[in-house]
XYZ file of N, CA, C and O in Angstrom:
276
model
N 0.839 -1.187 0.000
C 0.000 0.000 0.000
C 0.877 1.241 0.000
O 2.003 1.222 0.473
N 0.305 2.320 -0.529
C 1.029 3.590 -0.607
C 0.178 4.664 0.045
O -0.948 4.918 -0.370
N 0.702 5.279 1.084
C 0.007 6.385 1.739
C 0.401 7.698 1.082
O 1.529 7.862 0.625
N -0.522 8.639 1.028
C -0.220 9.977 0.547
C -0.188 10.149 -0.954
O 0.239 11.186 -1.444
N -0.647 9.172 -1.710
C -0.676 9.302 -3.165
C -1.878 10.129 -3.586
O -2.910 10.153 -2.909
N -1.750 10.816 -4.704
C -2.891 11.462 -5.348
C -3.396 10.480 -6.398
O -2.645 10.115 -7.302
N -4.629 10.053 -6.256
C -5.179 9.032 -7.142
C -6.410 9.590 -7.844
O -7.326 10.095 -7.191
N -6.425 9.505 -9.172
C -7.582 9.912 -9.969
C -8.007 8.719 -10.810
O -7.165 8.045 -11.409
N -9.320 8.477 -10.859
C -9.869 7.369 -11.645
C -11.048 7.904 -12.450
O -11.867 8.673 -11.932
N -11.128 7.489 -13.708
C -12.235 7.887 -14.574
C -12.735 6.678 -15.359
O -11.982 5.745 -15.631
N -14.018 6.738 -15.690
C -14.646 5.733 -16.544
C -14.991 6.445 -17.844
O -15.613 7.519 -17.828
N -14.608 5.867 -18.974
C -14.811 6.525 -20.262
C -15.110 5.498 -21.350
O -14.860 4.312 -21.166
N -15.640 5.951 -22.463
C -15.835 5.111 -23.632
C -14.696 5.421 -24.594
O -14.287 6.572 -24.718
N -14.179 4.422 -25.310
C -13.040 4.687 -26.185
C -13.369 5.565 -27.399
O -12.488 6.195 -27.950
N -14.641 5.652 -27.796
C -15.007 6.375 -29.012
C -15.691 7.719 -28.770
O -15.973 8.442 -29.720
N -15.978 8.073 -27.503
C -16.646 9.337 -27.208
C -16.368 9.742 -25.763
O -16.092 8.896 -24.923
N -16.470 11.037 -25.491
C -16.294 11.509 -24.117
C -17.640 11.877 -23.478
O -17.673 12.354 -22.347
N -18.753 11.633 -24.181
C -20.076 12.005 -23.673
C -20.424 11.324 -22.355
O -21.118 11.894 -21.530
N -19.961 10.115 -22.138
C -20.331 9.348 -20.942
C -19.238 9.326 -19.874
O -19.323 8.555 -18.927
N -18.216 10.161 -20.024
C -17.097 10.161 -19.070
C -17.581 10.422 -17.647
O -18.459 11.262 -17.422
N -16.995 9.700 -16.718
C -17.294 9.894 -15.298
C -15.976 9.952 -14.530
O -15.202 9.006 -14.571
N -15.731 11.057 -13.848
C -14.596 11.159 -12.932
C -15.087 10.688 -11.571
O -16.051 11.247 -11.031
N -14.457 9.660 -11.041
C -14.914 9.101 -9.777
C -14.422 9.937 -8.605
O -13.291 10.425 -8.594
N -15.287 10.092 -7.620
C -14.962 10.882 -6.428
C -14.309 9.986 -5.384
O -14.830 8.921 -5.044
N -13.163 10.415 -4.891
C -12.452 9.690 -3.846
C -13.221 9.835 -2.531
O -13.503 10.940 -2.083
N -13.568 8.710 -1.922
C -14.292 8.723 -0.661
C -13.357 8.671 0.540
O -13.586 9.336 1.542
N -12.313 7.838 0.457
C -11.373 7.736 1.574
C -10.039 7.185 1.082
O -9.968 6.531 0.052
N -8.997 7.470 1.845
C -7.657 6.975 1.499
C -6.889 6.584 2.754
O -5.738 6.915 2.933
N -7.532 5.834 3.627
C -6.912 5.426 4.887
C -6.038 4.192 4.712
O -6.391 3.268 3.988
N -4.898 4.205 5.354
C -3.991 3.049 5.392
C -3.587 2.552 4.005
O -3.440 1.364 3.781
N -3.436 3.471 3.064
C -2.992 3.092 1.730
C -4.055 2.429 0.872
O -3.755 1.914 -0.200
N -5.314 2.445 1.310
C -6.418 1.881 0.535
C -7.271 3.047 0.052
O -7.755 3.844 0.848
N -7.462 3.136 -1.258
C -8.183 4.254 -1.860
C -9.546 3.757 -2.322
O -9.642 2.882 -3.173
N -10.613 4.333 -1.744
C -11.979 3.914 -2.069
C -12.690 5.056 -2.784
O -12.598 6.212 -2.370
N -13.410 4.690 -3.849
C -14.120 5.676 -4.657
C -15.618 5.449 -4.568
O -16.082 4.367 -4.220
N -16.375 6.493 -4.920
C -17.823 6.406 -4.903
C -18.307 5.340 -5.897
O -17.621 5.061 -6.883
N -19.463 4.751 -5.647
C -20.024 3.808 -6.617
C -20.325 4.537 -7.934
O -20.557 5.744 -7.954
N -20.307 3.796 -9.020
C -20.626 4.376 -10.325
C -21.518 3.413 -11.081
O -21.615 2.240 -10.749
N -22.180 3.955 -12.097
C -23.102 3.158 -12.897
C -22.666 3.178 -14.353
O -22.381 4.248 -14.908
N -22.590 2.006 -14.953
C -22.346 1.895 -16.387
C -23.706 2.027 -17.067
O -24.589 1.206 -16.849
N -23.880 3.068 -17.875
C -25.195 3.396 -18.417
C -25.454 2.864 -19.818
O -26.518 3.095 -20.374
N -24.481 2.158 -20.388
C -24.661 1.620 -21.741
C -23.814 0.365 -21.899
O -22.766 0.221 -21.264
N -24.288 -0.538 -22.728
C -23.522 -1.743 -23.033
C -22.374 -1.398 -23.963
O -22.379 -0.370 -24.630
N -21.375 -2.269 -24.011
C -20.266 -2.083 -24.939
C -18.945 -1.834 -24.240
O -18.781 -2.114 -23.059
N -18.016 -1.288 -25.013
C -16.647 -1.084 -24.538
C -16.551 0.135 -23.629
O -17.077 1.194 -23.921
N -15.827 -0.048 -22.525
C -15.542 1.016 -21.562
C -14.074 0.926 -21.174
O -13.459 -0.137 -21.270
N -13.532 2.032 -20.729
C -12.169 2.063 -20.215
C -12.174 2.633 -18.808
O -12.882 3.609 -18.533
N -11.401 2.005 -17.953
C -11.159 2.517 -16.610
C -9.728 3.033 -16.625
O -8.796 2.259 -16.867
N -9.569 4.327 -16.435
C -8.232 4.926 -16.501
C -7.875 5.510 -15.145
O -8.714 6.091 -14.461
N -6.622 5.322 -14.751
C -6.178 5.837 -13.458
C -4.850 6.558 -13.609
O -4.054 6.261 -14.493
N -4.660 7.511 -12.707
C -3.402 8.266 -12.629
C -3.045 8.354 -11.153
O -3.837 8.812 -10.327
N -1.849 7.909 -10.820
C -1.380 7.920 -9.438
C -0.112 8.764 -9.382
O 0.819 8.537 -10.151
N -0.103 9.726 -8.467
C 1.059 10.593 -8.298
C 1.545 10.489 -6.859
O 0.766 10.620 -5.915
N 2.845 10.220 -6.717
C 3.496 10.190 -5.408
C 4.750 11.035 -5.548
O 5.700 10.639 -6.222
N 4.709 12.219 -4.943
C 5.854 13.115 -5.088
C 6.063 13.478 -6.549
O 5.157 13.949 -7.219
N 7.252 13.202 -7.067
C 7.594 13.494 -8.460
C 7.264 12.343 -9.407
O 7.400 12.470 -10.612
N 6.839 11.208 -8.871
C 6.562 10.023 -9.692
C 5.096 9.964 -10.097
O 4.214 10.292 -9.300
N 4.842 9.532 -11.345
C 3.478 9.356 -11.830
C 3.360 8.020 -12.536
O 4.296 7.560 -13.188
N 2.177 7.419 -12.404
C 1.893 6.171 -13.120
C 0.485 6.274 -13.693
O -0.414 6.845 -13.074
N 0.308 5.713 -14.884
C -0.975 5.686 -15.548
C -1.324 4.236 -15.869
O -0.446 3.436 -16.174
N -2.621 3.924 -15.822
C -3.057 2.590 -16.209
C -4.409 2.704 -16.892
O -5.259 3.515 -16.498
N -4.608 1.893 -17.927
C -5.880 1.850 -18.634
C -6.304 0.394 -18.756
O -5.530 -0.452 -19.194
N -7.524 0.129 -18.338
C -8.091 -1.212 -18.402
C -9.349 -1.133 -19.257
O -10.219 -0.296 -19.000
N -9.436 -1.971 -20.291
C -10.628 -1.967 -21.130
C -11.520 -3.138 -20.736
O -11.045 -4.256 -20.549
N -12.808 -2.842 -20.594
C -13.791 -3.856 -20.208
C -14.973 -3.780 -21.172
O -15.166 -2.790 -21.864
N -15.760 -4.850 -21.213
C -16.931 -4.906 -22.067
C -18.172 -5.119 -21.206
O -18.287 -6.165 -20.545
N -19.079 -4.166 -21.180
C -20.311 -4.280 -20.407
C -21.343 -5.046 -21.222
O -21.647 -4.675 -22.363
N -21.865 -6.118 -20.632
C -22.858 -6.955 -21.302
C -24.034 -7.190 -20.362
O -23.971 -6.904 -19.175
N -25.112 -7.753 -20.909
C -26.273 -8.111 -20.073
C -25.966 -9.303 -19.234
O -25.384 -10.238 -19.542
């Protein structure tokens, strides 16, 4: 776990920014970062993108998922 990091997470579609959601950080105790619940409002491809900053270091990650019934 990492304490004191700045963590940003967003949910987006790869082909449009109309449905983008920036998730709100709820807590960051003991190196565990919890975000508000979110709703996927359409089927298909979605991306979960994160940016973590600790001091001068930054890391980015993108995970693609497929929402189905």
